[in-house]
Amino acid sequence: MASFYDRTEGIVNLEHGYWGKMPRPVQSSYLQALERVNTQNSFYARKEFSSDYRRAVEQAAALLGAEPDEIVLTRNATESIQSLILQYDSLKTGDSVLLADVDYPSFKTLMRSLEQSRGVKAVELALPRRATQAELLAAYTEAFDANPKLKLMLLTHVSNQHGLVLPVAKITAEARLRGIDVICDNAQSWGLLDYRITDLGVDWAAFNLHKWIGAPLGVGALYMRRGTREKIKVHPGERDLSSKSVGARVHPGTINFAAIIAVPDALGFHNAVGGANKTARLRYLNELWREEAETLSHIEVLGGADPESRTGMGSFRLLGKNSDDDAKALQKTLEADFGIFSVARYGLADGACVRITPQVFTTPNDLRQLVSALKRITA
């Protein structure tokens, strides 16, 4: 696998959760597409791009287990989530909306903004520092029962802070029994986990193709299950406000044509590796450092407490050091003193942490260097 990627020079890079490195075949396809778009310019964009776009949508939908008319490609999951939250059309004054500390920070801000714009109450759920699938389901069920006016919730499939996997299908089933609509954030999960969108049972979801699928930077997707679009208003920038199209729910303007052209190659490479193989490899790499870290008395490991709640992403902090400044200092120490690049993550109810995110080409020796560093770092 490593032979398909150019290795980051001068550092052990364990921060691959930002976006995914393109394998060489996809990079080559993207560069060829970029040259084509730059050469043909608007003649290509207005005459030929629509067929390339349809091909990318059809293949993305097939991999997701969706229908092509349920998918629109966007620039990222953030753009997709913004449309879903801000254009959700079934809230009235006095309703409540639910978010959790594991949700993406800007998405939490969007959910809270509904208090001012829509006259609703935003409820934030604090999940356990370490949790099993059963405990996570119980936490959400209790929140549903404690807040009978809930109408809408944001649910994250895999948390960006520590790779925690939430039991989306079971939580969504409980929400449906109570008339609660669910917006699912799949920004980190597609390609990190091997699944089909129908496995989750959600009506709406947002994805990134430039993380674990390995497409060029600047490609995301919005999924809207058939029969659910009337609850999400058409983007106000569209001319036809009565449109039933998923594409009418976002208005990205000019997009990166070359990135879209390269999407089928990225999907093809992902399929060649195998979604289940990628998931297994990333979980294996995560466990290499995690198992050792959990034996160290001065290290606190966060995230899933059972295998089903863990992914290839993980996080930790020094025991008793959970402030934002503590996490920043720890990240800097790993980089400056041990040559390991990572990232500090914030927003969890019990404090900040440092995230460790290998990729499929990361070697076991890279993780051994991390373990060695953790043993030498002191609180």
PDB file of N, CA, C and O in Angstrom, residues 78 81-82 85 103-112 154:
ATOM      1  N   THR A  78     -19.270  20.024   5.392  1.00  0.00           N
ATOM      2  CA  THR A  78     -19.723  21.239   6.068  1.00  0.00           C
ATOM      3  C   THR A  78     -20.784  21.951   5.251  1.00  0.00           C
ATOM      4  O   THR A  78     -21.816  22.379   5.778  1.00  0.00           O
ATOM      5  N   ILE A  81     -24.012  19.900   5.556  1.00  0.00           N
ATOM      6  CA  ILE A  81     -24.654  20.014   6.866  1.00  0.00           C
ATOM      7  C   ILE A  81     -25.298  21.386   7.039  1.00  0.00           C
ATOM      8  O   ILE A  81     -26.398  21.516   7.606  1.00  0.00           O
ATOM      9  N   GLN A  82     -24.627  22.425   6.575  1.00  0.00           N
ATOM     10  CA  GLN A  82     -25.203  23.763   6.667  1.00  0.00           C
ATOM     11  C   GLN A  82     -26.562  23.819   5.990  1.00  0.00           C
ATOM     12  O   GLN A  82     -27.524  24.386   6.535  1.00  0.00           O
ATOM     13  N   ILE A  85     -29.220  21.803   8.153  1.00  0.00           N
ATOM     14  CA  ILE A  85     -29.633  22.448   9.403  1.00  0.00           C
ATOM     15  C   ILE A  85     -30.397  23.735   9.141  1.00  0.00           C
ATOM     16  O   ILE A  85     -31.497  23.956   9.678  1.00  0.00           O
ATOM     17  N   ASP A 103     -20.061  16.150  18.583  1.00  0.00           N
ATOM     18  CA  ASP A 103     -20.328  16.685  17.252  1.00  0.00           C
ATOM     19  C   ASP A 103     -19.247  17.689  16.844  1.00  0.00           C
ATOM     20  O   ASP A 103     -18.537  18.248  17.689  1.00  0.00           O
ATOM     21  N   TYR A 104     -19.150  17.929  15.542  1.00  0.00           N
ATOM     22  CA  TYR A 104     -18.159  18.865  15.006  1.00  0.00           C
ATOM     23  C   TYR A 104     -18.468  20.278  15.513  1.00  0.00           C
ATOM     24  O   TYR A 104     -19.624  20.703  15.496  1.00  0.00           O
ATOM     25  N   PRO A 105     -17.453  21.024  15.997  1.00  0.00           N
ATOM     26  CA  PRO A 105     -17.696  22.320  16.649  1.00  0.00           C
ATOM     27  C   PRO A 105     -18.562  23.285  15.846  1.00  0.00           C
ATOM     28  O   PRO A 105     -19.492  23.897  16.393  1.00  0.00           O
ATOM     29  N   SER A 106     -18.292  23.468  14.556  1.00  0.00           N
ATOM     30  CA  SER A 106     -19.078  24.435  13.793  1.00  0.00           C
ATOM     31  C   SER A 106     -20.514  23.971  13.610  1.00  0.00           C
ATOM     32  O   SER A 106     -21.437  24.793  13.499  1.00  0.00           O
ATOM     33  N   PHE A 107     -20.728  22.649  13.590  1.00  0.00           N
ATOM     34  CA  PHE A 107     -22.091  22.141  13.466  1.00  0.00           C
ATOM     35  C   PHE A 107     -22.863  22.380  14.768  1.00  0.00           C
ATOM     36  O   PHE A 107     -24.075  22.638  14.743  1.00  0.00           O
ATOM     37  N   LYS A 108     -22.171  22.276  15.893  1.00  0.00           N
ATOM     38  CA  LYS A 108     -22.820  22.586  17.161  1.00  0.00           C
ATOM     39  C   LYS A 108     -23.232  24.055  17.200  1.00  0.00           C
ATOM     40  O   LYS A 108     -24.325  24.392  17.679  1.00  0.00           O
ATOM     41  N   THR A 109     -22.371  24.919  16.696  1.00  0.00           N
ATOM     42  CA  THR A 109     -22.699  26.344  16.638  1.00  0.00           C
ATOM     43  C   THR A 109     -23.927  26.585  15.769  1.00  0.00           C
ATOM     44  O   THR A 109     -24.806  27.395  16.113  1.00  0.00           O
ATOM     45  N   LEU A 110     -23.999  25.886  14.628  1.00  0.00           N
ATOM     46  CA  LEU A 110     -25.167  26.013  13.756  1.00  0.00           C
ATOM     47  C   LEU A 110     -26.445  25.574  14.469  1.00  0.00           C
ATOM     48  O   LEU A 110     -27.493  26.227  14.347  1.00  0.00           O
ATOM     49  N   MET A 111     -26.378  24.465  15.187  1.00  0.00           N
ATOM     50  CA  MET A 111     -27.560  23.991  15.903  1.00  0.00           C
ATOM     51  C   MET A 111     -27.993  24.994  16.967  1.00  0.00           C
ATOM     52  O   MET A 111     -29.188  25.278  17.127  1.00  0.00           O
ATOM     53  N   ARG A 112     -27.016  25.564  17.675  1.00  0.00           N
ATOM     54  CA  ARG A 112     -27.361  26.559  18.695  1.00  0.00           C
ATOM     55  C   ARG A 112     -27.930  27.830  18.074  1.00  0.00           C
ATOM     56  O   ARG A 112     -28.743  28.522  18.690  1.00  0.00           O
ATOM     57  N   LEU A 154     -28.890  16.409  15.638  1.00  0.00           N
ATOM     58  CA  LEU A 154     -27.673  16.166  14.878  1.00  0.00           C
ATOM     59  C   LEU A 154     -27.018  14.934  15.475  1.00  0.00           C
ATOM     60  O   LEU A 154     -26.831  14.846  16.689  1.00  0.00           O
TER      61      LEU A 154
END
